[in-house]
CSV table of C-alpha atoms (C1' of nucleotides) in Angstrom, one decimal:
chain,number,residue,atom,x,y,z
A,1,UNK,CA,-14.2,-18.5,11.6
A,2,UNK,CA,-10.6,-18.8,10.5
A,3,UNK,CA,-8.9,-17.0,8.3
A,4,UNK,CA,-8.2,-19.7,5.9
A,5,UNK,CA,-11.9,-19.9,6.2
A,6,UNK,CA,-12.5,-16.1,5.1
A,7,UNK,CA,-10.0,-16.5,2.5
A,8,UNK,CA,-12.3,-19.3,0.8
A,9,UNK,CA,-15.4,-17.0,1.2
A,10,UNK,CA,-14.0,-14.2,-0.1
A,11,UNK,CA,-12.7,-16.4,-3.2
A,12,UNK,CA,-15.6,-18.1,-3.6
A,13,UNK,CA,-17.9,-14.7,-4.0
A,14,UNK,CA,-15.3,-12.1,-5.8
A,15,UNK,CA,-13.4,-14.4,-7.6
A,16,UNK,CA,-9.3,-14.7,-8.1
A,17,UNK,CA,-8.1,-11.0,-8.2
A,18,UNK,CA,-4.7,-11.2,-10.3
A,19,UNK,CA,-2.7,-8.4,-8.8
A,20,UNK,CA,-0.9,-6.7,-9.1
A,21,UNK,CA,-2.0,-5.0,-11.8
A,22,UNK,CA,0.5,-4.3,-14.6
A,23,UNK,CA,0.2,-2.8,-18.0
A,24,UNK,CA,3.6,-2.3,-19.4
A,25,UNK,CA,6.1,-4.5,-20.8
A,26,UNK,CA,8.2,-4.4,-17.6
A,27,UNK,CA,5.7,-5.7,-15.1
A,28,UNK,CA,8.1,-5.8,-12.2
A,29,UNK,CA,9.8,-2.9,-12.3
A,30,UNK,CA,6.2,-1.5,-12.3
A,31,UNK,CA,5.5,-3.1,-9.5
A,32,UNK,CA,8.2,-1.7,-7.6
A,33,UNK,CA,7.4,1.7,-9.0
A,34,UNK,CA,3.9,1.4,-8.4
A,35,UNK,CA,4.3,-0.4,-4.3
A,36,UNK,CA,5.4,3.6,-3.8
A,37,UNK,CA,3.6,5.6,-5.9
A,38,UNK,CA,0.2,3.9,-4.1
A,39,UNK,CA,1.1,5.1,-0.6
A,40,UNK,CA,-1.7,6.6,1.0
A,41,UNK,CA,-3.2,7.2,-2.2
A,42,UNK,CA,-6.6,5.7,-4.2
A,43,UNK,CA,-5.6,3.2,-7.2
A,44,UNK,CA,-7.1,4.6,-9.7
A,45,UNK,CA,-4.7,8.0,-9.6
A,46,UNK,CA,-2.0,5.7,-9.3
A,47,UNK,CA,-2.9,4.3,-13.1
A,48,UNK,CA,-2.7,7.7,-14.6
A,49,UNK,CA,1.1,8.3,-12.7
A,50,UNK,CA,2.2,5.1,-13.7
A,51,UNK,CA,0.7,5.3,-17.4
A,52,UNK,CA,2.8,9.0,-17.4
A,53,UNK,CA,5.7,7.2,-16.4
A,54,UNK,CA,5.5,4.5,-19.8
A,55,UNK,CA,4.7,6.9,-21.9
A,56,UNK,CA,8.1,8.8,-21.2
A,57,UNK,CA,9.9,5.0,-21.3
A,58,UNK,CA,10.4,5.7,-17.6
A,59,UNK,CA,9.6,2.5,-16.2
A,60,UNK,CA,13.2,1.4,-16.7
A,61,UNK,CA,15.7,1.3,-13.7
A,62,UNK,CA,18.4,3.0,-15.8
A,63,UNK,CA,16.2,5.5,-17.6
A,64,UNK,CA,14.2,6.7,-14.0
A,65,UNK,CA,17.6,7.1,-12.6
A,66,UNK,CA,18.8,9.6,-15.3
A,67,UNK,CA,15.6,11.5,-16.0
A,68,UNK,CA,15.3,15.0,-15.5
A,69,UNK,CA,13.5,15.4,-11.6
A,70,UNK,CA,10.8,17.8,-12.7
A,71,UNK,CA,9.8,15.5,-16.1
A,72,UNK,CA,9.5,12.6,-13.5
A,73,UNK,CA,7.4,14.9,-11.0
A,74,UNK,CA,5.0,15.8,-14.0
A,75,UNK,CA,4.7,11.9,-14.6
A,76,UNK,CA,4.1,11.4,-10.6
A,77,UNK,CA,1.4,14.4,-9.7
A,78,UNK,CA,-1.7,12.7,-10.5
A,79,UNK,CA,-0.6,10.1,-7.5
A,80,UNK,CA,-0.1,12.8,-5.0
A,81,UNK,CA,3.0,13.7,-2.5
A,82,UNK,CA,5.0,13.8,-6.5
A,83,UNK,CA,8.0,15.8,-5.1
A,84,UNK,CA,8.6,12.8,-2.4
A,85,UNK,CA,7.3,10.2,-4.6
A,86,UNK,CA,9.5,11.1,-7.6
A,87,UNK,CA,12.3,11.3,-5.0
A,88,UNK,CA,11.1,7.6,-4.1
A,89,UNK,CA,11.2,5.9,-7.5
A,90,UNK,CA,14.1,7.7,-7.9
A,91,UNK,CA,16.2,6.8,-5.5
A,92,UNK,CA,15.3,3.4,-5.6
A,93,UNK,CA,15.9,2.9,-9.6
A,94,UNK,CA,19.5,3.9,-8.7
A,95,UNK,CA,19.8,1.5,-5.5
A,96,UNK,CA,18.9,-1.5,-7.9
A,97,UNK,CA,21.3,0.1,-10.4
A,98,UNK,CA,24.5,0.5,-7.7
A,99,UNK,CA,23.5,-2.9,-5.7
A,100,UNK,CA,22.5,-5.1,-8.5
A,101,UNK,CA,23.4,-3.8,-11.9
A,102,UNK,CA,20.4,-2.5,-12.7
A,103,UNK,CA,18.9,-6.6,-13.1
A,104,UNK,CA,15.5,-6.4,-11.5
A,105,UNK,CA,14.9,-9.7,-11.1
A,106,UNK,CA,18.2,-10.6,-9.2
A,107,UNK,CA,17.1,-7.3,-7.0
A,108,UNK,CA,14.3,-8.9,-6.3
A,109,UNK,CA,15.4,-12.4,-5.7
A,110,UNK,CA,18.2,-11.2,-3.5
A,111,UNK,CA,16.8,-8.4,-1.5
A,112,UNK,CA,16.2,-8.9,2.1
A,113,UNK,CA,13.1,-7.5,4.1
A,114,UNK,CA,15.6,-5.5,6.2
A,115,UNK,CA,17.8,-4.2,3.3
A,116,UNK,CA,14.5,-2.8,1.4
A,117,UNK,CA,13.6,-1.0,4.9
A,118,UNK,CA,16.8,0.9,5.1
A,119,UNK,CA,15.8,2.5,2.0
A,120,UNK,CA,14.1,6.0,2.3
A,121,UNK,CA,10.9,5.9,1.3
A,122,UNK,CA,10.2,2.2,1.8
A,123,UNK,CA,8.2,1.4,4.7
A,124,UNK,CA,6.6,-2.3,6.0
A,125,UNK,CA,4.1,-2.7,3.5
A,126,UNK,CA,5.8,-1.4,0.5
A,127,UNK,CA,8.3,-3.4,1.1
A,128,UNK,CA,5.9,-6.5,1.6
A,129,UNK,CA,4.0,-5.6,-1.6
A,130,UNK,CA,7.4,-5.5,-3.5
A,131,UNK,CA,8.4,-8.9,-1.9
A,132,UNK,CA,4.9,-10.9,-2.5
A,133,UNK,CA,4.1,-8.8,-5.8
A,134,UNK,CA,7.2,-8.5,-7.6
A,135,UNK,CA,9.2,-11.0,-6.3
A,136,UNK,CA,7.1,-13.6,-5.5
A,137,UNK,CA,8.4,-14.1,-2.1
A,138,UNK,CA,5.8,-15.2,1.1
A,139,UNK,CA,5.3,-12.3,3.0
A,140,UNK,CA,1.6,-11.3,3.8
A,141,UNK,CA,1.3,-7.5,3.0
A,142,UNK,CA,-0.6,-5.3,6.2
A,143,UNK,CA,-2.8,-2.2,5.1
A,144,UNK,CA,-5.0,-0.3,6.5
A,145,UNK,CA,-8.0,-2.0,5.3
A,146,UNK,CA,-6.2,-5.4,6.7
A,147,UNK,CA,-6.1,-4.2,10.2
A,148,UNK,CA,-9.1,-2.6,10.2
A,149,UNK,CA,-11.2,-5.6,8.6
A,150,UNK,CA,-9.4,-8.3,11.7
A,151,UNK,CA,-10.3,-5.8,14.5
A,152,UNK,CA,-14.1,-5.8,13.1
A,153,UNK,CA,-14.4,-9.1,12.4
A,154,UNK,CA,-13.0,-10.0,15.4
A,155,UNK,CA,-10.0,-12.1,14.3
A,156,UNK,CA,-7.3,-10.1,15.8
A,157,UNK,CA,-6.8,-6.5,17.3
A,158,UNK,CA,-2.9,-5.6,17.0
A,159,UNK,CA,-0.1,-3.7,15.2
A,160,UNK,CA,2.0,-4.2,11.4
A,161,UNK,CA,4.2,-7.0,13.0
A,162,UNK,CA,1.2,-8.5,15.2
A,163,UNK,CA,-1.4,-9.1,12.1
A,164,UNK,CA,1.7,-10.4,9.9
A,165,UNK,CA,2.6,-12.7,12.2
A,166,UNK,CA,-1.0,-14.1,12.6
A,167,UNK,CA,-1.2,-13.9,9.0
A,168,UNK,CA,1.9,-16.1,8.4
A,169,UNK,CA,1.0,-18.7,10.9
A,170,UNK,CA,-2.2,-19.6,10.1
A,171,UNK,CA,-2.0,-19.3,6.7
A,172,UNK,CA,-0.3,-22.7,4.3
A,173,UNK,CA,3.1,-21.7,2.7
A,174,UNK,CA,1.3,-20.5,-0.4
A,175,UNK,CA,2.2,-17.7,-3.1
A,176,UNK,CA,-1.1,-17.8,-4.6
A,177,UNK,CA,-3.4,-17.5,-1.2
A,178,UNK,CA,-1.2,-15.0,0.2
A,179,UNK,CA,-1.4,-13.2,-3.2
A,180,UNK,CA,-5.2,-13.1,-3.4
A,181,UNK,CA,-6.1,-13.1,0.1
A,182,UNK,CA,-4.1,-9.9,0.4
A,183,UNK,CA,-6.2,-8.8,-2.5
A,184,UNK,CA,-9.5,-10.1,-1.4
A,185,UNK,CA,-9.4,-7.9,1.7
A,186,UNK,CA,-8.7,-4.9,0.0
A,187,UNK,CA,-11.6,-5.4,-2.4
A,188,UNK,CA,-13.9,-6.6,0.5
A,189,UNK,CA,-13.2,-3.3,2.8
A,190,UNK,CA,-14.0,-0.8,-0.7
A,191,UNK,CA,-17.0,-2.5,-0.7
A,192,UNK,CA,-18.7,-3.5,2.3
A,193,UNK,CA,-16.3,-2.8,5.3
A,194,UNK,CA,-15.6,0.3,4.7
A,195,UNK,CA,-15.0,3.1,7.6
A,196,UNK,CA,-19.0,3.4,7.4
A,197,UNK,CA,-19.7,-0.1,7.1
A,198,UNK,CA,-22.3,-1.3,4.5
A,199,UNK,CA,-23.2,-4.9,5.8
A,200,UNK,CA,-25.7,-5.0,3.2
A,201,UNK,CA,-25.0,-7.9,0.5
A,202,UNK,CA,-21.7,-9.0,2.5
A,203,UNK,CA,-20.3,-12.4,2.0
A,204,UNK,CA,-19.0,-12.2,5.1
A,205,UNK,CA,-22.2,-11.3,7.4
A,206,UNK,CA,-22.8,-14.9,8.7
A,207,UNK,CA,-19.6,-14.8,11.2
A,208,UNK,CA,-19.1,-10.7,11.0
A,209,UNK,CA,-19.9,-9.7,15.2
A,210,UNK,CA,-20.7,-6.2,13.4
A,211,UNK,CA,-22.9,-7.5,11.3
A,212,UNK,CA,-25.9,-5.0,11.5
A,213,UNK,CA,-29.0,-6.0,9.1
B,1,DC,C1',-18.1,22.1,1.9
B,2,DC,C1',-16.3,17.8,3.8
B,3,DC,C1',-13.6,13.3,4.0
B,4,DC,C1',-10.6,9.9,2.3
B,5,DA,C1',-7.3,7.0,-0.5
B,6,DG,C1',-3.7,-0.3,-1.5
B,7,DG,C1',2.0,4.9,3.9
B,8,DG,C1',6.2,6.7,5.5
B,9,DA,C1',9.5,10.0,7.6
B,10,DC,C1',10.2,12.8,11.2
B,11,DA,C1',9.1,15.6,15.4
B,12,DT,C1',7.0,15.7,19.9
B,13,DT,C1',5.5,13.9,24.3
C,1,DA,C1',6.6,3.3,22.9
C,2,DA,C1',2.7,6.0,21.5
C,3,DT,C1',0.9,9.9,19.1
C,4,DG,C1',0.9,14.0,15.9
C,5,DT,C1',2.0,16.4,11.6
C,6,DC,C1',3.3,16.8,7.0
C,7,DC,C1',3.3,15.4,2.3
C,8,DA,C1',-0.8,16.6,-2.4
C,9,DT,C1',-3.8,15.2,-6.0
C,10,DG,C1',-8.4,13.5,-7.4
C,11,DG,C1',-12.8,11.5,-6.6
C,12,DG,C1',-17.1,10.9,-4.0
DNA sequence: CCCCAGGGACATT
DNA sequence: AATGTCCATGGG
């Protein structure tokens, strides 16, 4: 089964997923924000940070860069790691500030992959989330569930810049599939392929070699 | 009590 | 180039 093929599955049982989730009135930014405050760390606490954060009208490039650290690490603790988080958003909020004026949008349309990697605190798939999420740009995000869900399955066994590469080859020049397919995997490995797999009710079972009944 | 979550930086081997 | 450790809260 290709992955093109998954991605249709996986559509066709959970439906489009719409990430990433926003809730305030400056959806990109929040984005940004919220690529960094999700590292290593379950969604849902991520909500409750980022819900802190625009109730203190921190979700603002210009007012995160001037806020007093300890208010912002308040807004962050609920996501966990909130001294190096807060340091994160931080530090990033005055980066688009110094390098593009504090416009968000031209940060993002400008940016390159390499220039967000130089930036403490921004690794691979941050910096792919920001790209595809915020900015719209075609680069196929790798988490843990991703790698773990191709090794099982048996579509590919490799590292970040392996899986992404596989990723963008085989899949059509396409914001919306990478988009969802990105999100489809992450919802699939919560559910069923999780580090204890429950095969039970899987869409994917049919082509799954680990499918255990 | 345990393990883990939509990683990344830095140190060690 | 791999592997280990730390960061930290909240939920199952």
């Amino acid at each position: 089964m290709k992955i093109i093929d998954v991605y249709q599955k996986l559509l066709d049982e959970f439906g489009k997923q719409h990430w990433w989730p926003t809730t305030s009135d400056n959806p990109k930014f929040e984005i940004v924000i919220g690529a960094i405050l999700t590292q290593n760390t379950n969604w849902n606490s991520v909500e409750k940070a980022v819900a802190n954060l625009n109730k203190k009208k921190l979700l603002h490039p210009v007012r995160l860069a001037k806020a007093d650290i300890k208010t912002v690490q308040e807004a962050v603790r609920p996501s966990g790691f909130y001294k190096q988080k807060s340091e994160r958003i931080v530090n990033i909020a005055k980066y688009i500030i110094e390098n593009f004026g504090g416009d968000v949008d031209k940060f993002l349309k400008k940016i390159t992959r390499e220039e967000l990697l130089a930036i403490k605190g921004i690794g691979r798939e941050t910096a792919d989330s920001i790209l595809l999420y915020a900015g719209s740009r075609l680069f196929f995000p790798i988490d843990a569930y991703t790698i773990r869900f191709c090794k099982r399955f048996g579509l590919i066994d490799g590292d970040y810049d392996e899986l992404q590469k596989f990723f963008h080859s085989e899949l059509p020049k396409d914001l919306t599939v990478y988009n969802e397919l990105h999100a489809l995997i992450v919802k699939l490995c919560k559910e069923y392929c999780r580090k204890e797999m429950i095969c039970t009710g899987c869409p994917l079972n049919d082509s799954c070699v680990y499918y255990k009944k």
